């Protein structure tokens, strides 16, 4: 399961904003590893550097030194809408003259196909296959004069998940959708201001965390300071997987540090699904804290049964068949001397398609583990995500097709236990109506018009391909 992006923005006259953005993106690399980009503005001009690859591969001293100005926005991408190609990298610059903006987006728009057709008819050009360009053109198409009003105009028409950093030649804006599906926070740095997907990025660049940006809020950051524009919003729907998996455990979301929340998920699993075992491990890195939580609550020792190769990002080098067959071995290496003959509890964050878990179980069996008891920090995923998480179609989701005993047999474990929704809510210690949990329940926070949207999207992609010769997917 993949998240879709990390975003950052800074407005500070006393900082090398491009360099600062580079290091913030470096801290947000876990949110997207396909491409990275930085745009800067100096009051008269917007400059952009973006390419495919990891943050450290895309930028060097030379490219950063060209990115001058006192405002910057940055993006690290995992594509969920629009193909993984250079043409779709972000930030992207859209518009002309004084009606120009640079945009970086985390999320997924569900009604973009309709908006796309409408904007195309009005003569707005499209050069990418992303919903981000739809958002930008919608803002630009607004009849309003002030940028804040233009953004609000677009927000009233957009359905879906979007945390945005936007930059004109003079100002920085941070925007969070009315449901608050993706996180976004505000920090202060050296007489200026920064916004980031996660607070860990602010920590790494020495910014002070000020607060989270509220669902439905627009924050405008100019030379004269920060202005906030809020509107009454309805249902909140922060993606629960930010707590389980996506965000870094050292980030704070909704006032909760994620590390102890993940430990509490493990403790909840130990209460709901106890088992006699010799050792507990968490599948690294996202389930490590939950594994420790399980071990502490059950009084079973914690061990690192698998070591992860942490320095692998997404690669564009196609593996040959022999290497492809190694699969999870490229990522994990077991420690047989620790595991041989042991009854092992393995805590993991989720099972989506069920393609990876059997390989992990097999790897552990070959390392000599006697019993494997899988414990999952989330309830079974039975519905697809339309809000920016690259998950699977309903048919591909293993829990939509099989019962829990069938999944246990399929993955080859001796037992399998999922954390209940109640256990998950208790672990994050926030009201249930704070969250989107649609992939467990099918109760989407907004109309997603499943089949119609899919059809409309196909039409949009086909039209674009005809019009601009862009090859999709
Ligand atoms: S459907 Fe699931 S993955 Fe998608 S936003 Fe909601 S909770 Fe997150």
Coordinates of C-alpha atoms and ligand atoms in Angstrom, one line a residue:
X1 CA 0.0 0.0 0.0
X2 CA 1.4 3.4 -1.0
X3 CA 0.7 6.9 0.1
X4 CA 0.7 9.6 -2.5
X5 CA 3.0 12.5 -1.6
X6 CA 4.8 14.8 0.8
X7 CA 4.5 18.5 0.5
X8 CA 6.3 21.5 2.0
X9 CA 6.3 25.3 1.7
X10 CA 8.4 28.1 3.3
X11 CA 8.3 31.9 3.2
X12 CA 11.3 33.3 5.0
X13 CA 13.5 36.2 3.9
X14 CA 16.3 35.1 6.2
X15 CA 16.8 31.6 4.8
X16 CA 18.1 29.8 1.8
X17 CA 14.6 28.5 1.1
X18 CA 15.5 26.0 -1.7
X19 CA 18.1 24.3 0.6
X20 CA 15.6 24.3 3.5
X21 CA 12.9 22.7 1.2
X22 CA 15.5 20.1 0.1
X23 CA 16.0 18.9 3.6
X24 CA 12.3 19.0 4.5
X25 CA 11.6 16.8 1.4
X26 CA 14.4 14.6 2.6
X27 CA 12.4 14.1 5.8
X28 CA 9.2 13.4 3.9
X29 CA 10.8 11.0 1.5
X30 CA 8.8 8.1 3.0
X31 CA 5.6 9.6 1.5
X32 CA 6.7 9.3 -2.1
X33 CA 9.8 8.2 -3.9
X34 CA 9.0 8.5 -7.6
X35 CA 9.9 12.1 -8.2
X36 CA 10.8 15.3 -6.4
X37 CA 10.6 19.0 -7.1
X38 CA 11.2 22.5 -5.7
X39 CA 9.8 25.8 -7.0
X40 CA 10.9 29.2 -5.7
X41 CA 9.6 32.7 -6.1
X42 CA 11.4 36.1 -5.6
X43 CA 8.4 38.4 -6.1
X44 CA 8.9 38.7 -9.9
X45 CA 9.6 35.2 -11.1
X46 CA 8.9 31.5 -10.3
X47 CA 11.7 29.1 -10.9
X48 CA 11.3 25.3 -10.9
X49 CA 13.5 22.2 -10.7
X50 CA 11.9 18.8 -10.7
X51 CA 12.6 15.3 -12.0
X52 CA 12.1 11.6 -11.5
X53 CA 13.9 10.0 -8.6
X54 CA 14.6 10.4 -4.9
X55 CA 15.2 13.8 -3.4
X56 CA 18.9 13.2 -3.2
X57 CA 19.1 12.1 -6.8
X58 CA 17.1 15.0 -8.2
X59 CA 19.0 17.9 -6.6
X60 CA 22.6 18.9 -6.3
X61 CA 24.4 22.1 -5.3
X62 CA 24.2 23.4 -8.8
X63 CA 20.4 23.0 -9.2
X64 CA 19.7 24.3 -5.7
X65 CA 21.8 27.4 -6.2
X66 CA 19.7 28.4 -9.3
X67 CA 16.5 28.3 -7.1
X68 CA 16.6 31.8 -5.7
X69 CA 13.9 33.7 -3.8
X70 CA 12.3 34.0 -0.4
X71 CA 9.4 31.6 -1.0
X72 CA 9.6 27.9 -1.9
X73 CA 7.3 24.9 -2.2
X74 CA 8.4 21.3 -2.6
X75 CA 6.9 17.9 -3.4
X76 CA 7.9 14.3 -3.3
X77 CA 5.6 12.1 -5.3
X78 CA 4.0 8.7 -5.4
X79 CA 1.5 8.8 -8.2
X80 CA -2.1 7.7 -7.6
X81 CA -3.7 9.7 -10.5
X82 CA -1.6 10.3 -13.6
X83 CA 1.3 8.1 -14.7
X84 CA 4.7 8.0 -13.1
X85 CA 6.4 10.0 -15.8
X86 CA 8.5 13.2 -15.9
X87 CA 5.6 15.2 -17.4
X88 CA 3.6 14.7 -14.2
X89 CA 6.2 15.7 -11.6
X90 CA 5.4 18.4 -9.1
X91 CA 5.4 21.2 -8.2
X92 CA 3.8 22.3 -11.5
X93 CA 3.5 25.9 -12.7
X94 CA 0.1 26.7 -14.2
X95 CA -1.3 30.0 -15.7
X96 CA 0.1 33.1 -17.3
X97 CA 1.3 36.6 -16.1
X98 CA -0.2 37.7 -12.8
X99 CA -2.5 34.7 -12.9
X100 CA 0.3 32.2 -12.4
X101 CA 0.8 29.8 -9.5
X102 CA 2.9 26.8 -8.6
X103 CA 1.2 23.9 -6.9
X104 CA 2.1 20.8 -4.9
X105 CA -0.6 18.4 -3.9
X106 CA -1.1 15.4 -1.6
X107 CA -4.4 13.6 -2.1
X108 CA -6.8 12.5 -4.8
X109 CA -9.7 14.4 -6.3
X110 CA -12.8 12.2 -7.0
X111 CA -14.7 14.6 -9.3
X112 CA -11.7 15.6 -11.4
X113 CA -13.0 14.0 -14.6
X114 CA -16.1 16.3 -14.6
X115 CA -14.1 19.4 -13.8
X116 CA -11.5 18.5 -16.4
X117 CA -14.1 18.3 -19.2
X118 CA -15.6 21.6 -18.0
X119 CA -12.3 23.4 -17.9
X120 CA -11.2 22.0 -21.2
X121 CA -14.4 23.3 -22.8
X122 CA -13.6 26.7 -21.4
X123 CA -10.3 26.6 -23.1
X124 CA -7.9 25.9 -20.2
X125 CA -4.9 23.9 -21.4
X126 CA -3.8 20.6 -19.9
X127 CA -0.3 19.2 -20.3
X128 CA -0.3 16.4 -17.7
X129 CA -2.6 13.6 -16.7
X130 CA -2.9 14.6 -13.0
X131 CA -5.8 15.9 -10.9
X132 CA -3.4 18.5 -9.6
X133 CA -3.5 20.4 -12.9
X134 CA -7.3 20.3 -12.6
X135 CA -7.1 21.9 -9.2
X136 CA -4.7 24.6 -10.4
X137 CA -6.8 25.4 -13.5
X138 CA -9.9 25.5 -11.4
X139 CA -8.3 28.1 -9.1
X140 CA -7.1 30.1 -12.1
X141 CA -10.5 30.0 -13.8
X142 CA -12.2 31.7 -10.8
X143 CA -13.8 35.1 -11.5
X144 CA -12.6 36.3 -8.1
X145 CA -9.8 38.8 -7.8
X146 CA -8.0 37.9 -4.5
X147 CA -6.0 34.6 -4.5
X148 CA -7.7 33.5 -1.2
X149 CA -11.1 33.9 -2.9
X150 CA -10.0 32.1 -6.0
X151 CA -8.8 29.2 -3.8
X152 CA -12.1 29.2 -1.9
X153 CA -14.0 29.1 -5.2
X154 CA -12.1 26.0 -6.2
X155 CA -12.6 24.4 -2.8
X156 CA -16.4 24.7 -3.1
X157 CA -16.3 22.6 -6.3
X158 CA -13.6 20.0 -5.4
X159 CA -14.6 16.6 -4.0
X160 CA -11.8 14.6 -2.6
X161 CA -8.6 14.7 -0.6
X162 CA -6.2 17.6 -1.0
X163 CA -3.6 19.1 1.1
X164 CA -1.9 21.8 -1.0
X165 CA 1.0 24.2 -0.9
X166 CA 0.5 26.9 -3.5
X167 CA 2.8 29.8 -4.4
X168 CA 2.3 32.9 -6.5
X169 CA 5.2 35.2 -7.3
X170 CA 4.6 37.0 -4.0
X171 CA 2.8 34.7 -1.6
X172 CA 2.6 31.3 -0.1
X173 CA -0.6 29.5 0.6
X174 CA -1.4 26.2 2.5
X175 CA -4.8 24.6 2.0
X176 CA -6.4 21.5 3.6
X177 CA -9.6 20.0 2.3
X178 CA -12.8 20.3 4.4
X179 CA -12.6 16.7 5.5
X180 CA -8.9 17.0 6.5
X181 CA -8.1 13.6 4.9
X182 CA -4.3 14.3 4.6
X183 CA -2.3 16.0 7.4
X184 CA -0.7 19.5 7.1
X185 CA 0.9 21.6 9.8
X186 CA 2.4 25.1 10.3
X187 CA 5.7 26.0 11.8
X188 CA 7.8 29.1 12.5
X189 CA 11.4 29.4 11.4
X190 CA 13.9 32.3 11.8
X191 CA 11.4 35.1 11.2
X192 CA 9.5 33.2 8.6
X193 CA 6.9 30.4 8.3
X194 CA 6.9 26.9 7.0
X195 CA 4.2 24.3 6.2
X196 CA 4.7 20.6 5.9
X197 CA 2.7 17.3 5.5
X198 CA 4.2 16.1 8.8
X199 CA 5.7 17.7 11.8
X200 CA 8.9 15.6 11.5
X201 CA 9.9 17.7 8.5
X202 CA 9.6 20.9 10.7
X203 CA 11.7 19.2 13.4
X204 CA 14.5 18.3 10.9
X205 CA 14.9 21.8 9.6
X206 CA 14.9 23.5 13.0
X207 CA 11.4 25.0 12.7
X208 CA 9.1 25.2 15.7
X209 CA 5.8 23.4 15.3
X210 CA 3.0 25.9 15.8
X211 CA -0.2 24.1 15.0
X212 CA -2.0 21.8 12.5
X213 CA -3.9 23.4 9.6
X214 CA -7.6 22.8 10.2
X215 CA -9.8 21.0 7.7
X216 CA -11.2 23.6 5.3
X217 CA -8.6 26.2 6.2
X218 CA -6.6 28.4 3.9
X219 CA -3.4 29.9 5.4
X220 CA -1.9 32.8 3.5
X221 CA 1.7 33.6 4.3
X222 CA 3.1 36.9 3.1
X223 CA 5.8 39.3 4.1
X224 CA 3.4 40.8 6.7
X225 CA 2.7 37.4 8.4
X226 CA 0.1 34.6 8.5
X227 CA -3.6 35.1 7.8
X228 CA -6.1 32.3 8.3
X229 CA -9.4 31.9 6.4
X230 CA -11.7 29.3 7.8
X231 CA -15.2 28.1 6.9
X232 CA -17.6 25.9 8.8
X233 CA -17.0 22.3 7.7
X234 CA -19.0 19.1 8.2
X235 CA -17.7 15.6 8.7
X236 CA -14.0 15.2 9.4
X237 CA -12.2 12.3 7.8
X238 CA -8.5 12.1 8.5
X239 CA -7.1 8.9 6.9
X240 CA -6.7 6.4 9.8
X241 CA -3.7 4.9 7.9
X242 CA -1.7 8.0 8.7
X243 CA -1.7 6.6 12.2
X244 CA -1.2 3.0 11.3
X245 CA 1.4 3.2 8.5
X246 CA 2.0 6.3 6.4
X247 CA 3.2 9.0 8.7
X248 CA 6.5 8.7 10.5
X249 CA 6.2 7.6 14.1
X250 CA 8.0 10.8 15.3
X251 CA 5.3 13.0 13.7
X252 CA 2.4 14.6 15.6
X253 CA -1.1 14.4 14.1
X254 CA -4.2 15.7 15.9
X255 CA -2.0 16.4 18.9
X256 CA -0.9 12.7 19.2
X257 CA 2.6 11.5 18.7
X258 CA 2.4 8.5 16.5
X259 CA 4.9 6.3 18.1
X260 CA 2.9 5.7 21.4
X261 CA -0.3 5.4 19.3
X262 CA 1.3 2.5 17.4
X263 CA 2.6 0.9 20.6
X264 CA -1.0 1.1 21.9
X265 CA -2.2 -0.7 18.7
X266 CA 0.2 -3.6 19.5
X267 CA -1.0 -3.7 23.1
X268 CA -4.6 -3.8 21.9
X269 CA -3.7 -6.7 19.6
X270 CA -2.2 -8.5 22.6
X271 CA -5.4 -8.1 24.5
X272 CA -7.7 -9.1 21.6
X273 CA -5.6 -11.9 20.2
X274 CA -3.3 -13.4 22.9
X275 CA -1.2 -16.4 22.1
X276 CA 1.5 -18.6 23.8
X277 CA 4.8 -17.7 22.0
X278 CA 8.5 -17.3 22.6
X279 CA 9.2 -14.1 20.7
X280 CA 7.4 -11.0 19.2
X281 CA 8.6 -9.1 16.2
X282 CA 7.2 -6.2 14.2
X283 CA 7.7 -6.2 10.4
X284 CA 10.1 -3.2 10.0
X285 CA 9.8 -0.3 10.0
X286 CA 6.1 0.6 10.2
X287 CA 5.1 -2.2 12.6
X288 CA 8.1 -2.0 14.9
X289 CA 6.4 0.2 17.5
X290 CA 3.3 -2.0 17.5
X291 CA 5.5 -5.1 17.9
X292 CA 7.1 -3.5 21.0
X293 CA 3.6 -2.7 22.3
X294 CA 2.5 -6.3 21.8
X295 CA 5.6 -7.6 23.5
X296 CA 5.2 -5.3 26.5
X297 CA 1.5 -6.1 27.0
X298 CA 2.0 -9.9 26.6
X299 CA 5.3 -10.2 28.6
X300 CA 6.8 -12.0 25.6
X301 CA 10.3 -10.8 24.6
X302 CA 10.6 -8.5 21.5
X303 CA 13.2 -9.4 18.9
X304 CA 14.3 -8.1 15.5
X305 CA 13.6 -11.2 13.4
X306 CA 13.9 -9.4 10.0
X307 CA 16.4 -6.7 9.1
X308 CA 15.3 -4.3 6.5
X309 CA 17.5 -2.8 3.8
X310 CA 16.7 0.8 4.6
X311 CA 18.6 2.4 1.8
X312 CA 16.3 1.2 -1.0
X313 CA 14.0 3.7 -2.6
X314 CA 11.8 3.2 -5.6
X315 CA 14.1 2.2 -8.5
X316 CA 13.5 2.7 -12.2
X317 CA 15.9 -0.1 -13.1
X318 CA 13.8 -3.1 -14.1
X319 CA 15.0 -6.2 -12.2
X320 CA 15.6 -9.3 -14.4
X321 CA 13.5 -12.4 -13.7
X322 CA 15.9 -14.0 -11.3
X323 CA 16.2 -10.8 -9.2
X324 CA 12.4 -10.3 -9.4
X325 CA 11.9 -13.8 -8.0
X326 CA 13.9 -12.8 -4.9
X327 CA 11.1 -10.3 -4.2
X328 CA 10.8 -9.7 -0.4
X329 CA 14.4 -11.0 0.0
X330 CA 15.6 -7.7 -1.6
X331 CA 13.9 -5.9 1.2
X332 CA 14.2 -8.1 4.3
X333 CA 16.9 -10.5 5.6
X334 CA 16.0 -12.9 8.5
X335 CA 18.2 -13.7 11.5
X336 CA 18.0 -17.5 11.7
X337 CA 20.0 -17.9 14.8
X338 CA 17.4 -15.8 16.7
X339 CA 14.4 -17.5 15.2
X340 CA 15.2 -21.2 14.8
X341 CA 12.6 -23.4 16.6
X342 CA 10.8 -20.4 18.0
X343 CA 7.0 -19.7 18.3
X344 CA 6.9 -16.2 16.8
X345 CA 4.3 -13.5 16.9
X346 CA 4.7 -11.3 13.8
X347 CA 3.0 -7.9 14.0
X348 CA 2.3 -6.1 10.7
X349 CA 0.4 -2.9 9.7
X350 CA -2.0 -4.4 7.1
X351 CA -2.7 -7.1 4.6
X352 CA -4.0 -5.6 1.4
X353 CA -3.8 -8.0 -1.6
X354 CA -2.2 -10.7 0.4
X355 CA 0.7 -11.0 -2.0
X356 CA 3.5 -9.9 0.3
X357 CA 2.5 -11.6 3.6
X358 CA 2.9 -15.2 2.4
X359 CA 6.4 -14.3 1.2
X360 CA 7.3 -12.9 4.6
X361 CA 5.8 -16.0 6.3
X362 CA 7.8 -18.2 3.9
X363 CA 11.0 -16.3 4.6
X364 CA 10.5 -16.8 8.4
X365 CA 9.7 -20.5 7.9
X366 CA 12.9 -21.0 6.0
X367 CA 14.8 -19.3 8.8
X368 CA 13.5 -22.2 11.0
X369 CA 10.6 -20.5 12.8
X370 CA 8.3 -23.3 14.3
X371 CA 5.0 -21.3 14.7
X372 CA 4.0 -18.0 13.1
X373 CA 1.1 -16.0 14.6
X374 CA 0.3 -13.0 12.4
X375 CA -1.2 -10.0 14.2
X376 CA -2.4 -7.0 12.1
X377 CA -2.7 -3.4 13.4
X378 CA -5.8 -2.7 11.3
X379 CA -9.2 -4.4 10.7
X380 CA -9.6 -6.3 7.4
X381 CA -9.4 -4.0 4.3
X382 CA -12.6 -4.8 2.3
X383 CA -13.1 -1.7 0.3
X384 CA -10.8 0.3 -2.1
X385 CA -9.5 3.8 -1.4
X386 CA -10.6 6.7 -3.6
X387 CA -8.8 9.3 -1.6
X388 CA -5.2 9.1 -2.5
X389 CA -4.0 5.7 -1.4
X390 CA -2.8 3.3 -4.1
X391 CA -4.4 0.2 -2.7
X392 CA -6.2 -2.2 -5.0
X393 CA -9.5 -2.7 -6.7
X394 CA -12.2 -4.4 -4.6
X395 CA -11.6 -7.7 -6.4
X396 CA -7.9 -7.6 -5.5
X397 CA -8.5 -7.0 -1.8
X398 CA -8.0 -10.4 -0.1
X399 CA -10.4 -9.6 2.8
X400 CA -13.1 -8.8 0.3
X401 CA -12.9 -12.3 -1.1
X402 CA -11.9 -14.5 1.8
X403 CA -12.8 -15.2 5.4
X404 CA -10.2 -14.7 8.1
X405 CA -9.5 -18.5 8.5
X406 CA -9.2 -18.6 4.7
X407 CA -6.7 -15.7 4.7
X408 CA -4.7 -17.5 7.5
X409 CA -4.4 -20.6 5.4
X410 CA -3.6 -18.6 2.3
X411 CA -0.7 -16.7 4.0
X412 CA 0.5 -19.9 5.6
X413 CA 0.4 -18.7 9.3
X414 CA -0.6 -20.8 12.3
X415 CA -3.0 -18.1 13.5
X416 CA -4.1 -14.7 12.4
X417 CA -5.7 -11.8 14.3
X418 CA -6.8 -8.4 13.2
X419 CA -7.2 -5.4 15.5
X420 CA -10.9 -4.4 15.8
X421 CA -12.2 -0.9 14.9
X422 CA -12.9 -0.3 18.6
X423 CA -9.3 -1.4 19.5
X424 CA -7.9 0.9 16.8
X425 CA -9.9 3.9 18.0
X426 CA -8.9 3.2 21.6
X427 CA -5.2 3.1 20.5
X428 CA -5.3 6.5 18.8
X429 CA -7.4 7.9 21.6
X430 CA -9.5 10.3 19.5
X431 CA -13.2 10.2 18.7
X432 CA -14.2 7.8 15.9
X433 CA -15.8 10.6 13.8
X434 CA -12.4 12.2 13.4
X435 CA -11.4 9.6 10.9
X436 CA -12.0 8.1 7.5
X437 CA -12.1 4.3 7.9
X438 CA -13.9 3.6 4.6
X439 CA -11.6 0.9 3.5
X440 CA -12.8 -1.2 6.5
X441 CA -16.4 -0.1 6.5
X442 CA -17.3 1.1 3.0
X443 CA -18.7 4.3 4.6
X444 CA -16.9 6.9 2.5
X445 CA -16.9 10.5 3.9
X446 CA -18.0 11.9 0.5
X447 CA -19.8 10.6 -2.5
X448 CA -17.2 8.7 -4.6
X449 CA -19.6 7.6 -7.4
X450 CA -17.5 4.6 -7.9
X451 CA -18.3 3.1 -11.3
X452 CA -19.3 6.4 -12.9
X453 CA -16.1 8.1 -11.9
X454 CA -14.1 5.2 -13.3
X455 CA -15.9 5.5 -16.6
X456 CA -15.4 9.3 -16.6
X457 CA -11.8 8.9 -15.8
X458 CA -11.2 6.5 -18.6
X459 CA -12.9 9.0 -21.0
X460 CA -10.7 11.8 -19.7
X461 CA -7.5 9.9 -20.1
X462 CA -8.5 8.8 -23.6
X463 CA -9.4 12.4 -24.6
X464 CA -6.1 13.7 -23.2
X465 CA -4.1 11.0 -25.0
X466 CA -5.8 11.9 -28.3
X467 CA -5.4 15.6 -27.7
X468 CA -1.8 15.9 -26.4
X469 CA -0.3 12.5 -27.3
X470 CA 0.3 11.8 -23.6
X471 CA 0.6 8.1 -23.0
X472 CA -1.2 7.2 -19.9
X473 CA -0.2 4.5 -17.3
Ligands
LIG1 S1 -10.4 4.7 2.5 FE1 -8.8 3.9 4.0 S2 -6.8 4.4 3.0 FE2 -8.4 5.7 2.0 S3 -8.4 7.6 3.1 FE3 -10.0 6.3 4.0 S4 -8.9 5.3 5.7 FE4 -7.4 6.2 4.4

